[in-house]
Amino acid sequence: MKGRWINYGIPGPGGSDLIGMHTITIQPEHVGCAVGVFLAIECKNKIGKLRPEQENFINFIQSARGIAGVARSTKDAHAIINDYKPCL
């Protein structure tokens, strides 16, 4: 295929490839929790490595109780979302 490189996601160093919002239903166990549900998934192939700024971005989103991680498959991406726990 012929083509050219296109950048998506958050501009600047470290921004994840996929971003969005994921709606959750607040349950009684969530009362009093800070629930940030910003979604950031960095897509990598099986051998792809995170750059330090990408790892920092993911850690920042997770520290704010957002959903973030590295997906090497659609199964990984679903697990990042479905395994989300707003309270630790």
PDB file of C-alpha atoms in Angstrom:
ATOM      1  CA  MET A   1       0.000   0.000   0.000  1.00  0.00           C
ATOM      2  CA  LYS A   2       1.070   3.549  -0.639  1.00  0.00           C
ATOM      3  CA  GLY A   3       0.356   6.239   1.865  1.00  0.00           C
ATOM      4  CA  ARG A   4       1.766   8.639   4.344  1.00  0.00           C
ATOM      5  CA  TRP A   5       2.095   8.752   8.126  1.00  0.00           C
ATOM      6  CA  ILE A   6      -0.829  10.384   9.955  1.00  0.00           C
ATOM      7  CA  ASN A   7      -0.639  11.358  13.624  1.00  0.00           C
ATOM      8  CA  TYR A   8      -3.756  10.921  15.755  1.00  0.00           C
ATOM      9  CA  GLY A   9      -4.509  11.295  19.428  1.00  0.00           C
ATOM     10  CA  ILE A  10      -3.358  14.053  21.731  1.00  0.00           C
ATOM     11  CA  PRO A  11      -0.734  16.251  20.094  1.00  0.00           C
ATOM     12  CA  GLY A  12       2.631  16.552  21.729  1.00  0.00           C
ATOM     13  CA  PRO A  13       5.002  13.995  23.180  1.00  0.00           C
ATOM     14  CA  GLY A  14       3.504  11.115  25.113  1.00  0.00           C
ATOM     15  CA  GLY A  15      -0.146  11.432  24.089  1.00  0.00           C
ATOM     16  CA  SER A  16      -1.885   8.077  23.631  1.00  0.00           C
ATOM     17  CA  ASP A  17      -3.234   6.889  20.286  1.00  0.00           C
ATOM     18  CA  LEU A  18      -6.827   6.388  21.394  1.00  0.00           C
ATOM     19  CA  ILE A  19      -8.637   8.771  23.707  1.00  0.00           C
ATOM     20  CA  GLY A  20     -12.257   9.238  24.722  1.00  0.00           C
ATOM     21  CA  MET A  21     -14.760   8.925  27.513  1.00  0.00           C
ATOM     22  CA  HIS A  22     -16.164   5.694  28.924  1.00  0.00           C
ATOM     23  CA  THR A  23     -19.453   5.925  30.804  1.00  0.00           C
ATOM     24  CA  ILE A  24     -19.870   3.933  33.998  1.00  0.00           C
ATOM     25  CA  THR A  25     -22.838   3.589  36.327  1.00  0.00           C
ATOM     26  CA  ILE A  26     -21.961   4.760  39.802  1.00  0.00           C
ATOM     27  CA  GLN A  27     -22.627   2.068  42.391  1.00  0.00           C
ATOM     28  CA  PRO A  28     -22.894   2.457  46.185  1.00  0.00           C
ATOM     29  CA  GLU A  29     -19.255   1.393  46.580  1.00  0.00           C
ATOM     30  CA  HIS A  30     -18.197   4.388  44.446  1.00  0.00           C
ATOM     31  CA  VAL A  31     -19.681   7.035  46.740  1.00  0.00           C
ATOM     32  CA  GLY A  32     -16.946   9.367  47.953  1.00  0.00           C
ATOM     33  CA  CYS A  33     -14.451   8.278  45.292  1.00  0.00           C
ATOM     34  CA  ALA A  34     -12.827  10.582  42.769  1.00  0.00           C
ATOM     35  CA  VAL A  35     -13.880   9.063  39.462  1.00  0.00           C
ATOM     36  CA  GLY A  36     -11.989  10.314  36.424  1.00  0.00           C
ATOM     37  CA  VAL A  37     -13.023   8.364  33.409  1.00  0.00           C
ATOM     38  CA  PHE A  38     -10.753   9.841  30.782  1.00  0.00           C
ATOM     39  CA  LEU A  39      -9.693   7.042  28.441  1.00  0.00           C
ATOM     40  CA  ALA A  40      -6.195   6.773  26.936  1.00  0.00           C
ATOM     41  CA  ILE A  41      -4.973   3.620  25.217  1.00  0.00           C
ATOM     42  CA  GLU A  42      -1.536   3.432  23.653  1.00  0.00           C
ATOM     43  CA  CYS A  43      -1.501   0.938  20.772  1.00  0.00           C
ATOM     44  CA  LYS A  44       1.635  -1.111  20.215  1.00  0.00           C
ATOM     45  CA  ASN A  45       2.419  -4.237  18.254  1.00  0.00           C
ATOM     46  CA  LYS A  46       3.839  -7.302  19.993  1.00  0.00           C
ATOM     47  CA  ILE A  47       7.386  -5.914  20.097  1.00  0.00           C
ATOM     48  CA  GLY A  48       6.655  -2.183  20.320  1.00  0.00           C
ATOM     49  CA  LYS A  49       8.158  -0.363  23.284  1.00  0.00           C
ATOM     50  CA  LEU A  50       6.766   2.611  25.150  1.00  0.00           C
ATOM     51  CA  ARG A  51       8.732   5.816  24.989  1.00  0.00           C
ATOM     52  CA  PRO A  52       9.314   7.342  28.447  1.00  0.00           C
ATOM     53  CA  GLU A  53       6.895  10.205  27.701  1.00  0.00           C
ATOM     54  CA  GLN A  54       4.184   7.695  26.718  1.00  0.00           C
ATOM     55  CA  GLU A  55       4.674   5.805  29.964  1.00  0.00           C
ATOM     56  CA  ASN A  56       4.523   9.098  31.889  1.00  0.00           C
ATOM     57  CA  PHE A  57       1.264  10.045  30.158  1.00  0.00           C
ATOM     58  CA  ILE A  58      -0.345   6.679  31.003  1.00  0.00           C
ATOM     59  CA  ASN A  59       0.823   6.943  34.620  1.00  0.00           C
ATOM     60  CA  PHE A  60      -0.598  10.478  34.862  1.00  0.00           C
ATOM     61  CA  ILE A  61      -4.038   9.390  33.601  1.00  0.00           C
ATOM     62  CA  GLN A  62      -4.061   6.389  35.950  1.00  0.00           C
ATOM     63  CA  SER A  63      -3.036   8.557  38.919  1.00  0.00           C
ATOM     64  CA  ALA A  64      -6.059  10.781  38.217  1.00  0.00           C
ATOM     65  CA  ARG A  65      -8.241   7.640  38.302  1.00  0.00           C
ATOM     66  CA  GLY A  66      -8.659   7.650  34.537  1.00  0.00           C
ATOM     67  CA  ILE A  67      -8.515   4.605  32.306  1.00  0.00           C
ATOM     68  CA  ALA A  68      -5.158   4.150  30.580  1.00  0.00           C
ATOM     69  CA  GLY A  69      -2.869   1.416  29.401  1.00  0.00           C
ATOM     70  CA  VAL A  70      -1.033  -0.251  26.552  1.00  0.00           C
ATOM     71  CA  ALA A  71      -2.927  -2.492  24.134  1.00  0.00           C
ATOM     72  CA  ARG A  72      -1.232  -4.928  21.813  1.00  0.00           C
ATOM     73  CA  SER A  73      -4.577  -6.345  20.655  1.00  0.00           C
ATOM     74  CA  THR A  74      -8.288  -5.548  20.775  1.00  0.00           C
ATOM     75  CA  LYS A  75      -8.523  -8.017  23.667  1.00  0.00           C
ATOM     76  CA  ASP A  76      -5.991  -5.918  25.593  1.00  0.00           C
ATOM     77  CA  ALA A  77      -7.960  -2.731  24.879  1.00  0.00           C
ATOM     78  CA  HIS A  78     -11.200  -4.308  26.117  1.00  0.00           C
ATOM     79  CA  ALA A  79      -9.432  -5.550  29.266  1.00  0.00           C
ATOM     80  CA  ILE A  80      -8.047  -2.071  30.016  1.00  0.00           C
ATOM     81  CA  ILE A  81     -11.612  -0.711  29.930  1.00  0.00           C
ATOM     82  CA  ASN A  82     -13.439  -3.623  31.568  1.00  0.00           C
ATOM     83  CA  ASP A  83     -10.928  -4.098  34.399  1.00  0.00           C
ATOM     84  CA  TYR A  84     -11.182  -0.422  35.390  1.00  0.00           C
ATOM     85  CA  LYS A  85     -11.808   0.138  39.093  1.00  0.00           C
ATOM     86  CA  PRO A  86     -12.437   3.762  40.073  1.00  0.00           C
ATOM     87  CA  CYS A  87     -11.526   3.128  43.719  1.00  0.00           C
ATOM     88  CA  LEU A  88      -8.435   1.317  44.898  1.00  0.00           C
TER      89      LEU A  88
END
